[in-house]
mmCIF file of C-alpha atoms in Angstrom:
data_model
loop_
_atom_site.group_PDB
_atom_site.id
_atom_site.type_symbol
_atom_site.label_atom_id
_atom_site.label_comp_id
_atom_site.label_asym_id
_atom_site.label_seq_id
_atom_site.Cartn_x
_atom_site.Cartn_y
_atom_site.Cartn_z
ATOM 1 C CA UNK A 351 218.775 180.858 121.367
ATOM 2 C CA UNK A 352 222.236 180.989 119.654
ATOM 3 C CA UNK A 353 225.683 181.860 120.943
ATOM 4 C CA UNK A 354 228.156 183.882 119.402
ATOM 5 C CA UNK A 355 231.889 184.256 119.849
ATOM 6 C CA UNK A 356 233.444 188.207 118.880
ATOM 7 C CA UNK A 357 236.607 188.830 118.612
ATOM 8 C CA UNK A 358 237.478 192.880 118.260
ATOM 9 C CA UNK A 359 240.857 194.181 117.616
ATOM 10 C CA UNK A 360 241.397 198.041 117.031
ATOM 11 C CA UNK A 361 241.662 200.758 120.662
ATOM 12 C CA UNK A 362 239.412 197.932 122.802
ATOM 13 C CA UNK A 363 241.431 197.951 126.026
ATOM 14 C CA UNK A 364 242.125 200.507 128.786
ATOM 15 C CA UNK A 365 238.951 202.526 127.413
ATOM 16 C CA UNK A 366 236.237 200.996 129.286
ATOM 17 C CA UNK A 367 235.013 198.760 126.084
ATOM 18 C CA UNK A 368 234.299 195.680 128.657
ATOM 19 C CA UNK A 369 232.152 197.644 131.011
ATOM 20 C CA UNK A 370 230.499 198.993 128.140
ATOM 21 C CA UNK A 371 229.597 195.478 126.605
ATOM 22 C CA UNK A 372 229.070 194.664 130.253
ATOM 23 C CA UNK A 373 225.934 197.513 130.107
ATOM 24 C CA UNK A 374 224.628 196.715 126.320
ATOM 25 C CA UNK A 375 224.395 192.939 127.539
ATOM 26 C CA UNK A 376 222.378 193.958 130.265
ATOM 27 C CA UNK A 377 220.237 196.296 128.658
ATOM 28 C CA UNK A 378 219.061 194.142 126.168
ATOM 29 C CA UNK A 379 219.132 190.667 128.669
ATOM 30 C CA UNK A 380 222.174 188.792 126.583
ATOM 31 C CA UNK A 381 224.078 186.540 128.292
ATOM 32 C CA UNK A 382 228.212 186.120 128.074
ATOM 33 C CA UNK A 383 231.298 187.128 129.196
ATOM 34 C CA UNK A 384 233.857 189.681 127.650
ATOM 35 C CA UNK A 385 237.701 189.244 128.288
ATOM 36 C CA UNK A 386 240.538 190.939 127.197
ATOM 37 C CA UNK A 387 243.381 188.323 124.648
ATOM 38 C CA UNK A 388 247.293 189.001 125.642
ATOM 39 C CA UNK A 389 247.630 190.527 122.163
ATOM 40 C CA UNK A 390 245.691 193.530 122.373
ATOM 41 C CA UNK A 391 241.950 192.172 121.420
ATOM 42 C CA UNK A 392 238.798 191.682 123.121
ATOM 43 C CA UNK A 393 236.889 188.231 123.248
ATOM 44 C CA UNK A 394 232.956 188.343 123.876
ATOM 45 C CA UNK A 395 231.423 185.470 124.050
ATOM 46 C CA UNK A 396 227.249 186.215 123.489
ATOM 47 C CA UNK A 397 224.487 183.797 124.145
ATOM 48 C CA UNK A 398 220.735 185.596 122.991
ATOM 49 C CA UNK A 399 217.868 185.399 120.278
ATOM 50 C CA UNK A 400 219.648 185.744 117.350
ATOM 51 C CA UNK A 401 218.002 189.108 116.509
ATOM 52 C CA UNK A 402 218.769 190.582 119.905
ATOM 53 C CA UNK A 403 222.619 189.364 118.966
ATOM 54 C CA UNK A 404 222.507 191.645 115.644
ATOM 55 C CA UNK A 405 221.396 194.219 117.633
ATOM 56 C CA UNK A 406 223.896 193.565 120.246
ATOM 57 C CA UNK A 407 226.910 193.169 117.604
ATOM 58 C CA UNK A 408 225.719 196.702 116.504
ATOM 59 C CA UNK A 409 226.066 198.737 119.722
ATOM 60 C CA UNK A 410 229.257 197.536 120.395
ATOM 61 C CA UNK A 411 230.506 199.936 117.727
ATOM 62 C CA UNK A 412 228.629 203.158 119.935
ATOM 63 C CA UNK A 413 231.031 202.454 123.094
ATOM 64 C CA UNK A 414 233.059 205.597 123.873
ATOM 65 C CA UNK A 415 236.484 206.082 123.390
ATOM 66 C CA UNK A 416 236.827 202.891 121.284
ATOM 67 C CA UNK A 417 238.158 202.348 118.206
ATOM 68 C CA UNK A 418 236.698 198.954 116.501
ATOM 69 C CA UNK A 419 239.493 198.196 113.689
ATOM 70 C CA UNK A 420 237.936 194.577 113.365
ATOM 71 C CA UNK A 421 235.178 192.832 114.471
ATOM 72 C CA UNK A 422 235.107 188.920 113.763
ATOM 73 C CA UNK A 423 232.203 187.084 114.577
ATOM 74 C CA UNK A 424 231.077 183.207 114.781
ATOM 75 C CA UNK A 425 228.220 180.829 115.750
ATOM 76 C CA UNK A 426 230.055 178.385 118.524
ATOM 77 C CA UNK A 427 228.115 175.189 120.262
ATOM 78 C CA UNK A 428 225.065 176.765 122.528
ATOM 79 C CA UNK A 429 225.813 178.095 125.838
ATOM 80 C CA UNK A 430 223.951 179.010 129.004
ATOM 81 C CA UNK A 431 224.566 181.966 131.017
ATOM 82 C CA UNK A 432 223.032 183.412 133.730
ATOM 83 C CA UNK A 433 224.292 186.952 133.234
ATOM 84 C CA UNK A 434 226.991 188.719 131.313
ATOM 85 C CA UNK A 435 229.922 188.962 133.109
ATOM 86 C CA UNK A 436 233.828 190.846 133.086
ATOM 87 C CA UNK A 437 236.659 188.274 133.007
ATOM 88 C CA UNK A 438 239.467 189.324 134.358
ATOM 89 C CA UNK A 439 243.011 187.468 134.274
ATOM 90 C CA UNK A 440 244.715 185.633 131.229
ATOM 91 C CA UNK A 441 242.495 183.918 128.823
ATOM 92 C CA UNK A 442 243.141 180.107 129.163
ATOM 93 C CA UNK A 443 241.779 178.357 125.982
ATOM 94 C CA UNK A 444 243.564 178.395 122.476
ATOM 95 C CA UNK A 445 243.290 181.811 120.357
#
């Protein structure tokens, strides 16, 4: 298992991005949260096999309405989740 932290700028908020992580995650049994950032970007944080990630990573860019302009990725200390979830409210840790 390996956990992932995505940051995606571009059109990624008011267009239904997070519920569509929300359903990819799901889908393919990832665990994480997504969150919008006060300056316009979404955070995902992903915790999977590392070949269900890639796959993962790749959908994201199939979500209607959005525009991916950038799409940063990084391994981060392991994780556990019991489900991917939709945070909602300011994020709280250093950008």
């Amino acid at each position: 298992m390996k956990t992932i932290e995505i940051r995606v700028s571009g059109r990624v908020q008011g267009v239904g991005f997070r519920a569509c992580i929300k359903r990819i995650a799901t889908n393919l049994g990832v665990g994480g949260e997504a969150m919008n950032l006060p300056d316009g970007r979404v955070l995902i944080t992903a915790t999977a096999d590392p070949v269900i990630l890639d796959k993962f990573v790749s959908m994201l860019y199939g979500c209607p309405r959005v525009v991916i302009r950038d799409l940063v990725q990084q391994e981060i200390p392991h994780a556990a989740y019991p489900e991917f979830t939709i945070q909602r409210g300011s994020y709280q840790y250093s950008t």
